[in-house]
Every structure is written in C-alpha cells, then in structure tokens.
Coordinates of C-alpha atoms in Angstrom, one line a residue:
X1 CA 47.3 42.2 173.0
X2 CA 49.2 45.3 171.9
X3 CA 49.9 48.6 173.1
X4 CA 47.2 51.3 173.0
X5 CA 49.7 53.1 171.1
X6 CA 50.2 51.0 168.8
X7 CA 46.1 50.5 168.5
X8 CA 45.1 53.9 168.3
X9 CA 48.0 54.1 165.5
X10 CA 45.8 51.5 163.1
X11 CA 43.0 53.3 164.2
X12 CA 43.6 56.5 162.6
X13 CA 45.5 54.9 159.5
X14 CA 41.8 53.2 158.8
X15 CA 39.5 55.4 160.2
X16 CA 41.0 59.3 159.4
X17 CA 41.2 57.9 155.7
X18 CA 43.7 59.2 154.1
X19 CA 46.9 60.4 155.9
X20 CA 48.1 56.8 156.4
X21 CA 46.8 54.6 153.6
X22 CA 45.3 51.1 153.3
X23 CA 48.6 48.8 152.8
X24 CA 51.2 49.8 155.2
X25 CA 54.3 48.3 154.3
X26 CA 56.3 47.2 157.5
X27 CA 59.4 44.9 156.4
X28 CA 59.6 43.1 153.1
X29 CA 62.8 42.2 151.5
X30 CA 64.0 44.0 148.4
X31 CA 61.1 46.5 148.9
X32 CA 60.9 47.8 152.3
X33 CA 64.5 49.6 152.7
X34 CA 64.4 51.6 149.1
X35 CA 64.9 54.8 151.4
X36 CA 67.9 57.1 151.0
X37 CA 70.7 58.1 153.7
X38 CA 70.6 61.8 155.7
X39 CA 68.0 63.2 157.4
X40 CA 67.1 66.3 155.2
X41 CA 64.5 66.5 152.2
X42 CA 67.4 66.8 149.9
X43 CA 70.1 64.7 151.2
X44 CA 69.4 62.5 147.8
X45 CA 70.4 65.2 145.4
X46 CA 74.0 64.8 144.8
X47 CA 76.3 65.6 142.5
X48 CA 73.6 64.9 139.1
X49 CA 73.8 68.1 137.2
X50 CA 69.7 67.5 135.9
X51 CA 69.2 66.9 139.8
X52 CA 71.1 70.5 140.6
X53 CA 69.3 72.3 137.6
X54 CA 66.1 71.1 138.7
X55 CA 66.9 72.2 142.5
X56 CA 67.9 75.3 141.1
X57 CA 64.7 75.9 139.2
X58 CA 62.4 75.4 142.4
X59 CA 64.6 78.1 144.5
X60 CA 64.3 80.1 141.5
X61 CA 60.3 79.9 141.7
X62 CA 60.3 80.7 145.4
X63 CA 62.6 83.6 145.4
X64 CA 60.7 85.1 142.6
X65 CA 57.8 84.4 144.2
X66 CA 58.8 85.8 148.1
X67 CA 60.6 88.9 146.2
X68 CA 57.4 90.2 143.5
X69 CA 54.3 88.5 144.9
X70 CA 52.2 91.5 145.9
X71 CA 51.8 90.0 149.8
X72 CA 54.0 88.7 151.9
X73 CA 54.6 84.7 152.0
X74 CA 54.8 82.1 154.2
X75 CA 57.4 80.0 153.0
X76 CA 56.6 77.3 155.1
X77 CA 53.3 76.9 152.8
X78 CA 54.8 77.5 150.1
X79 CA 57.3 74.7 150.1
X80 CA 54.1 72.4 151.3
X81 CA 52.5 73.5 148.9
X82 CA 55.4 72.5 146.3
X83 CA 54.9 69.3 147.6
X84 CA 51.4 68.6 147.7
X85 CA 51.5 69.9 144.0
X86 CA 54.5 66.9 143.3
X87 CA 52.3 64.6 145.2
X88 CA 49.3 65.1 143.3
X89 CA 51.2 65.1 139.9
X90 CA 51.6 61.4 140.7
X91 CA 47.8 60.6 140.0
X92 CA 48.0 58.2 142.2
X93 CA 45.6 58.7 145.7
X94 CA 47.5 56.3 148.2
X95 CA 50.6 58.6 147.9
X96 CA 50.1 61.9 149.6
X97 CA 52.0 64.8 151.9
X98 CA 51.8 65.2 155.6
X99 CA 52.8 68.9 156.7
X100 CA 54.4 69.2 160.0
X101 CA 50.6 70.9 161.9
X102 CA 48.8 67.4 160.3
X103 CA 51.5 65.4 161.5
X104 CA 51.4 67.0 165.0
X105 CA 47.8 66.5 164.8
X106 CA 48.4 62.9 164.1
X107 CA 50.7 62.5 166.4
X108 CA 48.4 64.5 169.2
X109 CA 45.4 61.7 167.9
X110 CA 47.5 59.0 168.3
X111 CA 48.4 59.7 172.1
X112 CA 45.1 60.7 172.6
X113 CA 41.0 59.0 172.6
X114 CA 40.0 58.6 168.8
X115 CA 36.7 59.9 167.7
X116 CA 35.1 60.1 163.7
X117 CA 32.5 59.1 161.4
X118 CA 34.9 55.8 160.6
X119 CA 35.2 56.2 157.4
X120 CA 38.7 55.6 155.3
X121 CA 38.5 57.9 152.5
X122 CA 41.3 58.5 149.8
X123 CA 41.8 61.1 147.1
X124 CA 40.7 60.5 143.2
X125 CA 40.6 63.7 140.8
X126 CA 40.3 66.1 143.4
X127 CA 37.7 64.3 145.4
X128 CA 37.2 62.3 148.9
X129 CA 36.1 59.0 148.3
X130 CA 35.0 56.6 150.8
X131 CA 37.6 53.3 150.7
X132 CA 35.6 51.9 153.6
X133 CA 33.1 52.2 156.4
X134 CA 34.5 50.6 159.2
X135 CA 32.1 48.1 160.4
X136 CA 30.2 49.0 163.6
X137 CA 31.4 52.8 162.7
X138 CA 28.8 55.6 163.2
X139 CA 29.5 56.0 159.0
X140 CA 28.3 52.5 158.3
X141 CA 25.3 52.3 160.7
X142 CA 24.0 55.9 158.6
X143 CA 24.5 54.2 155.4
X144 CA 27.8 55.5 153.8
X145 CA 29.0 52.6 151.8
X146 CA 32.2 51.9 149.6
X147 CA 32.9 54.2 146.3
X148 CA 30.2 56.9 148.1
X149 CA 32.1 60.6 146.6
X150 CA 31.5 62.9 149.9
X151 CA 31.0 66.4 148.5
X152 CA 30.4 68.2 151.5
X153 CA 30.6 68.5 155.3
X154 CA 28.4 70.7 157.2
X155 CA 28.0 72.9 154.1
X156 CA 31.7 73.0 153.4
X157 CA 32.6 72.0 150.1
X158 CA 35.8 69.3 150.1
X159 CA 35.8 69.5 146.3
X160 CA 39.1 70.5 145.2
X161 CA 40.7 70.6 148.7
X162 CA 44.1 68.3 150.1
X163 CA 43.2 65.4 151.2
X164 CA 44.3 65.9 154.8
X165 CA 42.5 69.3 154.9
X166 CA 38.9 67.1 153.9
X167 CA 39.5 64.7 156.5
X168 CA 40.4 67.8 158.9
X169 CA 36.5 69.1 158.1
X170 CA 35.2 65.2 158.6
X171 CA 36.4 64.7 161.9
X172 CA 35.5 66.3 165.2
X173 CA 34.6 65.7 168.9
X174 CA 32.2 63.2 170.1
X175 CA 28.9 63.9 170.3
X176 CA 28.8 66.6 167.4
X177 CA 27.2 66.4 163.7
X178 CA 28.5 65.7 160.4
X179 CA 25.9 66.6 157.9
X180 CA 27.9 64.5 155.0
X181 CA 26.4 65.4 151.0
X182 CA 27.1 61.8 149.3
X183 CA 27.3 61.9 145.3
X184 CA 26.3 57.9 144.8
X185 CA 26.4 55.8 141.6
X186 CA 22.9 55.2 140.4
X187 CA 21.6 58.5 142.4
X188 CA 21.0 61.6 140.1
X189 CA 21.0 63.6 143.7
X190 CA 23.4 64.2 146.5
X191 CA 22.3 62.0 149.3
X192 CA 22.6 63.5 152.5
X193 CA 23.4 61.9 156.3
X194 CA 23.9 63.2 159.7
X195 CA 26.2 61.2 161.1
X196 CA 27.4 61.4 164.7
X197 CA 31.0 61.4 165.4
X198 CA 31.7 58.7 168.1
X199 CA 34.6 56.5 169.8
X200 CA 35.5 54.0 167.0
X201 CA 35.6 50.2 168.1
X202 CA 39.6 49.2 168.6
X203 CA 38.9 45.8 168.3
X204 CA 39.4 44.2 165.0
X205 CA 38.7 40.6 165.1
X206 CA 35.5 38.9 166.6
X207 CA 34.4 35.6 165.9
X208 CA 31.3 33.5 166.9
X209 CA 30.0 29.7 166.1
X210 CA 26.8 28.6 164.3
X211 CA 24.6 25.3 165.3
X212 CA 26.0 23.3 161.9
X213 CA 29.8 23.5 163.2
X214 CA 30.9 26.5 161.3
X215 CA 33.1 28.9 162.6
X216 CA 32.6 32.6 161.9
X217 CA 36.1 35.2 162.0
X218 CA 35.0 38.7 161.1
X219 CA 37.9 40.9 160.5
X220 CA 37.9 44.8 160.6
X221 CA 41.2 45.5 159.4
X222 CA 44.3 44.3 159.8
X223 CA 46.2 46.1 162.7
X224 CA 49.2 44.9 164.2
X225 CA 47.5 43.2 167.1
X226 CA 45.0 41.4 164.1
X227 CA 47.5 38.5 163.7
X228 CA 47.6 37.3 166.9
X229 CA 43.9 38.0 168.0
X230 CA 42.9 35.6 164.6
X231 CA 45.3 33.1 166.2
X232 CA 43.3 33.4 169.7
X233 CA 40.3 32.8 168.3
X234 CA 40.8 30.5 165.5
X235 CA 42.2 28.3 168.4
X236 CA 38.7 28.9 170.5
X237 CA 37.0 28.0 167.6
X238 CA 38.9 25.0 166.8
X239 CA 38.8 23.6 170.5
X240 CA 35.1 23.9 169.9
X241 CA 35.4 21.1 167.2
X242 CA 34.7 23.9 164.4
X243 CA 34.2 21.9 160.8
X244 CA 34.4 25.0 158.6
X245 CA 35.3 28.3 158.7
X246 CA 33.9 31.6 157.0
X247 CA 36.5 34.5 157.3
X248 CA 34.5 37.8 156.8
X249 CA 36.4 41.0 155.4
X250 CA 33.7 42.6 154.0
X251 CA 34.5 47.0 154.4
X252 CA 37.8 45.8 155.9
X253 CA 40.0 48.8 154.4
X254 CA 43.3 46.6 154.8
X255 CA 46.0 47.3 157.0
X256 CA 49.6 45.9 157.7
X257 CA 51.0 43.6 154.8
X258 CA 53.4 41.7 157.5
X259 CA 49.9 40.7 159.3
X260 CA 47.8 39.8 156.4
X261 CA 50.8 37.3 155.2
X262 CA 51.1 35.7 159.2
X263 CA 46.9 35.3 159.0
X264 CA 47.4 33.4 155.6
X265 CA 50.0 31.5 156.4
X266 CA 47.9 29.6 159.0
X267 CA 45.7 28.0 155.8
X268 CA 47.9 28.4 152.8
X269 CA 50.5 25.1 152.7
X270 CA 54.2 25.1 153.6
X271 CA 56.4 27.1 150.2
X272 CA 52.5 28.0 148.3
X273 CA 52.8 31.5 147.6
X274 CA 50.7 34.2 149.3
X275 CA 51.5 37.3 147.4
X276 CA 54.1 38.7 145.1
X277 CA 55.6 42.6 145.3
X278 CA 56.7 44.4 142.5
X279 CA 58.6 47.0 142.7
X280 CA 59.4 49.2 139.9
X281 CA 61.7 47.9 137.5
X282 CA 59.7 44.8 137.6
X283 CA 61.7 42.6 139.9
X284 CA 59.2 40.8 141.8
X285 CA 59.8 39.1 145.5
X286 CA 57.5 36.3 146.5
X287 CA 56.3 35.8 150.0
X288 CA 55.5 31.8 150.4
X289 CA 54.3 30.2 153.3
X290 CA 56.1 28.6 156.6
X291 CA 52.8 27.2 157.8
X292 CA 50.2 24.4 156.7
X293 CA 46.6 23.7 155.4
X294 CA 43.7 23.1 157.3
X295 CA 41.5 19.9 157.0
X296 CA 38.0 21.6 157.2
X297 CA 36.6 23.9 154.2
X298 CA 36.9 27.4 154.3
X299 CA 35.1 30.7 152.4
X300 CA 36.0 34.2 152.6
X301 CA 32.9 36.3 152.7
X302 CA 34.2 40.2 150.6
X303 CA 32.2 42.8 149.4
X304 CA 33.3 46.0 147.8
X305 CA 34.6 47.8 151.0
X306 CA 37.6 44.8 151.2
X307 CA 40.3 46.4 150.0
X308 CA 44.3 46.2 149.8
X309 CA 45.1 43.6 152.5
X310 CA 42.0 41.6 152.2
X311 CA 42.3 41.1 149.2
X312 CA 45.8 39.7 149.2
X313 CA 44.4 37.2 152.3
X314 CA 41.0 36.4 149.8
X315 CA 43.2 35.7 146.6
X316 CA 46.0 34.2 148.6
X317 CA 43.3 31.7 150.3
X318 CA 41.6 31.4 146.8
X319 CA 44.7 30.4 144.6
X320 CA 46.9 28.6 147.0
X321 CA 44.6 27.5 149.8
X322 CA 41.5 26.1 148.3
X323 CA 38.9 28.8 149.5
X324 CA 35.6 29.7 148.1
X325 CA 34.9 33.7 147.4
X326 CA 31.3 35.0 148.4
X327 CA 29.9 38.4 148.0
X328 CA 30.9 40.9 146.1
X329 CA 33.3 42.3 143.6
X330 CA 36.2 43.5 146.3
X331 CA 37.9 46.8 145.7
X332 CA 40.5 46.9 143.8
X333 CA 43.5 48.1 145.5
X334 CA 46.9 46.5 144.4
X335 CA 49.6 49.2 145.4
X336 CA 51.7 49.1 148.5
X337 CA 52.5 52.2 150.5
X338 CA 55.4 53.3 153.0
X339 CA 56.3 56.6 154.2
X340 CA 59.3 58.6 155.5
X341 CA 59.5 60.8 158.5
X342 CA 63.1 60.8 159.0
X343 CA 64.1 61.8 155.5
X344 CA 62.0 65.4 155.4
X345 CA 64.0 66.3 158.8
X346 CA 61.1 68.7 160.0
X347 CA 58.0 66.8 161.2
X348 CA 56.2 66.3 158.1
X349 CA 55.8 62.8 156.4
X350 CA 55.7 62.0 153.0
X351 CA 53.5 58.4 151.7
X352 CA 54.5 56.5 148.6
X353 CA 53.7 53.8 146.5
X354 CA 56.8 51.9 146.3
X355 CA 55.6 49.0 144.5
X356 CA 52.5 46.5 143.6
X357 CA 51.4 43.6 145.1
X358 CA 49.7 40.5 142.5
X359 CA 48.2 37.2 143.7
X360 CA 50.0 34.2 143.9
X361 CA 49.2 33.6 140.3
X362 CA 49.9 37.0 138.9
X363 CA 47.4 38.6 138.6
X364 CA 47.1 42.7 139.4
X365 CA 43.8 43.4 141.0
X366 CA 44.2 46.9 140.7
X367 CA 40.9 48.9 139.7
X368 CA 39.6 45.9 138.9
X369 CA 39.4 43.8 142.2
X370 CA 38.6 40.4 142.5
X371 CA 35.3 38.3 141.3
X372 CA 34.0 35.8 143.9
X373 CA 33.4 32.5 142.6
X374 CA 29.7 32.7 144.3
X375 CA 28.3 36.2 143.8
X376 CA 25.6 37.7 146.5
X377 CA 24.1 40.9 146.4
X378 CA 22.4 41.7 149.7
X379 CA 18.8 42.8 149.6
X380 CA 18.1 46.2 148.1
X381 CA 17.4 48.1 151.4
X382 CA 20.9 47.4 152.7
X383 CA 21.8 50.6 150.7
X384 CA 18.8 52.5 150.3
X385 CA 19.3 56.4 151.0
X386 CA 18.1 58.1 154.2
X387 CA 14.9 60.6 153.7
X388 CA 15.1 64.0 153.4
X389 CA 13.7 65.3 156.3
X390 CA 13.7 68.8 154.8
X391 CA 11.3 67.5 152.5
X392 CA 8.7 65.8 154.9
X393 CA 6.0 65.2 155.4
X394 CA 5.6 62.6 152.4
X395 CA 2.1 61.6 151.9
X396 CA -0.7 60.6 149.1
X397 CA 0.2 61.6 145.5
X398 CA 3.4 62.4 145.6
X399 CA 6.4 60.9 143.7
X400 CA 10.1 61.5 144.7
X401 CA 13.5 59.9 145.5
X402 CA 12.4 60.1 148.8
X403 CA 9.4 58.3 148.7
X404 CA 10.9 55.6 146.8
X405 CA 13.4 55.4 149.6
X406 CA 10.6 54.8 152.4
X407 CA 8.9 52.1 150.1
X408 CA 12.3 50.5 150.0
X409 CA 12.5 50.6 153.6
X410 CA 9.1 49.8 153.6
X411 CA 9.4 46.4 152.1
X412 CA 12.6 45.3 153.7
X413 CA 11.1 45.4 156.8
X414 CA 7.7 43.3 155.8
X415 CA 5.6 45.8 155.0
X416 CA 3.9 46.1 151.9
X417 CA 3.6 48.8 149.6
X418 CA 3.2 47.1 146.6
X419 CA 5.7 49.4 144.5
X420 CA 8.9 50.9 144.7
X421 CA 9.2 53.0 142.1
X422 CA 8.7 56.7 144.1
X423 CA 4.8 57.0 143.2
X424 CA 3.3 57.2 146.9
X425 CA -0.3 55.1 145.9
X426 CA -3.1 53.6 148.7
X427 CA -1.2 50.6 149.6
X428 CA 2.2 52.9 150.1
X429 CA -0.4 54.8 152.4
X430 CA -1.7 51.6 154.0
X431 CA 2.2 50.0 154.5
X432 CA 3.0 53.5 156.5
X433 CA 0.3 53.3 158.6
X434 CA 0.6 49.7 159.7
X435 CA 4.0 50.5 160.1
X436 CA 3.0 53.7 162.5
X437 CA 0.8 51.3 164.7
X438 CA 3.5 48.7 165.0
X439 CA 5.7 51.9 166.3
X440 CA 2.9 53.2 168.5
X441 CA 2.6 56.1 166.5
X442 CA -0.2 58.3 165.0
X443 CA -1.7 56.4 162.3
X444 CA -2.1 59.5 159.7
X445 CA -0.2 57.6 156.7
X446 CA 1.5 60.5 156.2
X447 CA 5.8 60.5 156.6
X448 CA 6.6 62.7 159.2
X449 CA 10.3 63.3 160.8
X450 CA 9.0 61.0 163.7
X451 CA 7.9 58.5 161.3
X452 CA 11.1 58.6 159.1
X453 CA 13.2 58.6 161.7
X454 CA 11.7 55.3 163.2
X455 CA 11.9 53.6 160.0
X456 CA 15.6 54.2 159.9
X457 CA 15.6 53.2 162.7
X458 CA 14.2 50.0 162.6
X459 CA 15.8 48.7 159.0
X460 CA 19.5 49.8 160.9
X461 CA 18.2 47.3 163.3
X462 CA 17.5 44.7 160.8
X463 CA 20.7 45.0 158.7
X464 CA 23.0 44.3 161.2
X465 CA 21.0 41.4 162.3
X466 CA 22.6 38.0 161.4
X467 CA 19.4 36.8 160.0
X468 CA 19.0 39.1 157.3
X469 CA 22.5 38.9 156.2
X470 CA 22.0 37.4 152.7
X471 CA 25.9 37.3 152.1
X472 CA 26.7 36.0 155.1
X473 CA 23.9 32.8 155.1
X474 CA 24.9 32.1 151.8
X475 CA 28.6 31.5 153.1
X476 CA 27.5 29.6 155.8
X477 CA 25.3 27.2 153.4
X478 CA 28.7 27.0 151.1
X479 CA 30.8 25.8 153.8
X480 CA 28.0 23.3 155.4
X481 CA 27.4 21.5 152.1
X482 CA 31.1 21.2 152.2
X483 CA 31.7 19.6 155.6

C-alpha cells in the first residue's frame, strides 16, 4: 500500500478535476525530461533576439498598465493573469496554470482529509465539463454523468471563469450542499442536483468473483498504489481458480501512465506494444511489454467516463492482448500531461501537454475515443434527470420534463405507467400510487417532495445493484461463452 500522501495526491488530481489532469506523466524516455535548466520562469529565454523582443513587449504591457491604469494593480495578478491568458490561447483544456494561493491550497488538500462532489471536470470554451464521476462519489450516486456542462453552483455562474476558480466554487466541507445546474445533451433544460459534498473513497481497485468462474477487477483510476493493488487481487482471484476475467474502467478518469503500462503488461505478451508517445516533432517512443499473456479470456467493460489511461489499458488489451471491448464509446482523451513547479520559482505550477499517446496500432483516439467491439447501452433510467422539486406536486393532467422523469423512474423500477413521454395519464396516476403503498406512503397519486424523493431514492438503490447492471452481465456472458 502507499503513503496517504501519496493517496490523497491521486485523489485530488481525479476528483478536484482540473488542476492536475487525467494522464500524469511520471518517467517515459525521450518525453518525460523536455524541461529546461534554472529555477526562474524565464531561465529559458536566452540570448534569441525574437525571445528578448517578445520579453520586452510583455514588461512593456505591464509597465503601461501599473503606470496609466486608473487603480492601482496587483502585479502578482497581473502576471497570473498573463499566464492564464497564454494558457488558454493553447485551446487545449488538459494544459492549465496553478497560481501560487491554488497551489498552497493544493498543497494544504493534499496534507489534509479530502472532501467533494467527485467529479473530474476540465475546461472546453470557457466551460466546466465533467471528465468523470468517480464511482461511489456523492456526484455519481445524484446522477452527474460524463460530458454533463456544469453551469452553475449554488447560483454562481462558472461560465467564463478559470478553471481552478470553478473547481474552487464546487468544492467545500463535508456535510454542505452543492446545488449543481447541469446543461445535458438531449435536455433543452438545465438539470439541477443537490449533491452533498463527502469523504471520497481512496481505494481504487476492488474486485469480486461470480458463480461461473469469472473474475471481476473494477478499477477507479489509476493512482500510484493501483498497480500493485491489481497485482494483489488478480493473484486472489487467480488462487481462486478464476477462468476469465472482466476488468471494469467504466468513469475511470485515468491517472499515472507508468501504472497503466505495469497493469497491462501483466496480459499483453513479452515485446507487444502497449502504447506509443508522440511528442511533437513526431518522433514517437514505444513502450512494449516485459511480461506475458494469460491463458483464460478476458473483456474490458468502458463506458464514456473511461478516459486517458483507460483507454490506453482497453486498446493496449484490445490490439495486443486479445481482449473483447463492452459498453460504450470511451472518452476520447489521447494527450499526455506533465507539469513544472521548479521552473516558475514561486509556488505556482504550470500543466502541459507535451505529447500524444496512440494505441499499439496507431491509432489517435483523441475526441473520438474508442468503439467496443460489443456495444451496451444500460437501461434508460441509469441517466434519467432528478425532479424538480420546486415544481411539485406533479399530478393528473399535467405534461413536463419532470413528469417524464418520474415515469422513467417509474418503469425502471417495475412499475407501470404505460408511457414515458411527460403526459401524466390514469395509469401514470395508478404506477405512483402503487409505488406510494410499496413506500408506506399516502396513496394520493399525486408527486410530492416525499414521494420524489423516495423514488430517487429507490432507482439509486437499483443502479448500483449488480443485477441491474446491463453492461456489466453482458461482459460477464461474453467471457463465460468464452471459457
């Protein structure tokens, strides 16, 4: 097991979302040493004249600006500022600027008992967009789910703002509210959750067998303890007599690339490539594997939360190891990130995309993410919205979003409204009240908070119930029929 130090480190590169970013690159030859000598933000800029005059031009813009501008200026947000706007000039949402009050406050989180919604959330044209839920995270158990845009917190717009600033307003102490405004695809309204912040789950790996022989590893991202608790229980499993083996990443956010590479290695043969970086004037280094195959079957379950490091292990196992792809289309992440402390010389950080990574056979995932051979949409209440309850009660005659939602919920948990299409008919009225009696509540057929709240309840109990899992059975079956 590793340090808490280094835990709670993974834990706020996944679950902040967004100062530390999904693909952490640790030590990779060619790639991981592109840094520059000194200690100061400009030790780089030598002797280039284009290098001086641009210098020049920047102290030019902030003496004008600390000599005429009608206040007086803090320079230290002004040059942080300068930054942030160089950062963002990039396009690019895995590279991004730590000032040196977020990086104390990183630092502060790291030493310190993590709490959040456990979300990972990155940057795209000026909004937060949820990378992953973390699975077990307060976020996922409300129903935020990969690609969600989160407009607001608690009334505060995030439009527009620095990344670290929106993540600033999403986390808090725990106990305390998030009231989170989600812009979804498919939704012509802003859908909105209370989530309650909570400890977030340090563990990454857990792993259970089913009756047939087939071994389940879920994965939560890859942290540098993941290696090495895979290896423990990849070993249990195996002493159990496991005869195939379903490795689940689905909302795994990714991680460190160093661990994803050890995890494959332990299915992909001895010199089979795992992944390939790229760096930027198209040199490319491969990473092939020291280990060995397995003799039994083995499926990696993805939907689209697995990003960055899962999907190098699901193409790496796919390409050069044999494996089957269930779920979903994954991400699309296919940049890797590392940052530099030492070089700005004043607390901040600075993260940047160094390079690419492409599966063994070449291919860039990025934006596009990869297709699994067996495709498995789970059941449409896995990602129906939450009710209003500003808007209750919902009874007879009426026809919204909302109601549609509670006929969704409705059905996936075996009641039967007969419709789902937001008109709230007899048999809607006869689903909720067989639903109230099952609940011991007032059988009025009406959708009250009470009642709402209870039927959230109960489908949150259903979804992360095993049997219900759609994705995850249809795995199972895939590696059974292979055994």
């Amino acid at each position: 097991m590793m340090k808490k130090r280094s835990a709670l480190l993974l834990a706020i590169v996944a679950l902040l979302g967004g100062s530390l970013l999904t693909l952490v690159l640790m030590s990779y030859p060619g790639v991981a040493n592109q840094t520059t000598s000194g200690e100061g933000l400009l030790a780089s800029v030598t002797g280039n004249t284009q290098q001086k005059n641009d210098l020049k031009k920047i102290e030019t813009a902030m003496d004008l600006i600390s000599s005429n501008y009608y206040k007086d200026v803090d320079k230290t947000k002004l040059i942080d500022g300068a930054i942030n706007g160089m950062m963002e000039s990039l396009g690019d949402p895995y590279s991004n600027y730590m000032g040196q009050e977020t990086a104390a406050q990183f630092e502060e989180s790291i030493e310190g008992s993590f709490t959040g919604i456990g979300a990972e959330v990155s940057s795209q044209d000026g909004n937060v967009v949820v990378v992953s839920p973390i699975k077990g995270s307060p976020a996922e158990k409300a129903g935020i789910r990969a690609k969600d845009m989160i407009m607001s917190v608690n009334g505060e717009s995030l439009q527009g703002l620095e990344l670290n600033k929106a993540v600033n307003k999403i986390r808090g102490p725990k106990g305390s509210e998030a009231k989170v405004q989600v812009k979804r695809a498919g939704s012509t309204e802003l859908i909105e959750f209370t989530i309650v912040r909570d400890d977030i789950d340090l563990e990454t790996v857990y792993a259970h067998m089913e009756n047939n022989g087939v071994g389940v590893i879920t994965i939560t991202q890859f942290s540098l303890n993941t290696g090495e608790r895979f290896k423990e229980e990849l070993a249990n499993l195996e002493k159990q007599n496991m005869k195939g083996l379903v490795i689940d990443v689905r909302n795994d956010p990714g991680g460190v690339l160093q661990v994803v590479i050890d995890i494959a290695e332990q299915f992909v043969p001895k010199g089979k490539v795992i992944v390939q970086v790229e760096d930027k004037n198209g040199k490319r280094e491969q990473s092939k594997s020291n280990g060995s195959s397995k003799s039994y079957p083995i499926t990696v379950l993805m939907n689209k939360g697995s990003a960055s490091a899962s999907e190098i292990l699901a193409g790496a196992l796919q390409q050069s190891a044999g494996a089957t792809l269930v779920g979903e289309n994954s991400f699309g992440k296919g940049t890797v990130q590392t940052s530099y402390d030492k070089q700005m010389g004043d607390g901040s950080l600075l993260k940047i995309t160094i390079a690419k990574w492409l599966t063994p056979n070449g291919d860039w995932i990025h934006e596009k993410g990869i297709k699994p051979d067996i495709a498995v949409n789970q059941p449409d209440y896995f990602s129906v919205a939450p009710i209003n309850k500003e808007k209750l009660p919902l009874k007879y005659d009426s026809n919204s979003t909302d109601v549609k939602s509670a006929q969704t919920m409705l059905r996936g948990l075996d009641f039967k409204p007969d419709r789902v299409d937001g008109y709230y008919d007899q048999k809607t009225e006869e689903a909720v009240k067989a639903f109230q009696k099952q609940k011991g509540i007032e059988a009025t057929g009406e959708i009250d908070e009470k009642t709402a709240e209870s039927l959230e309840a109960a489908l949150i109990e259903r979804i992360a119930n095993p049997q219900y899992d759609a994705q995850l059975k249809r795995a199972i079956e895939n590696v059974s029929k292979d055994i």
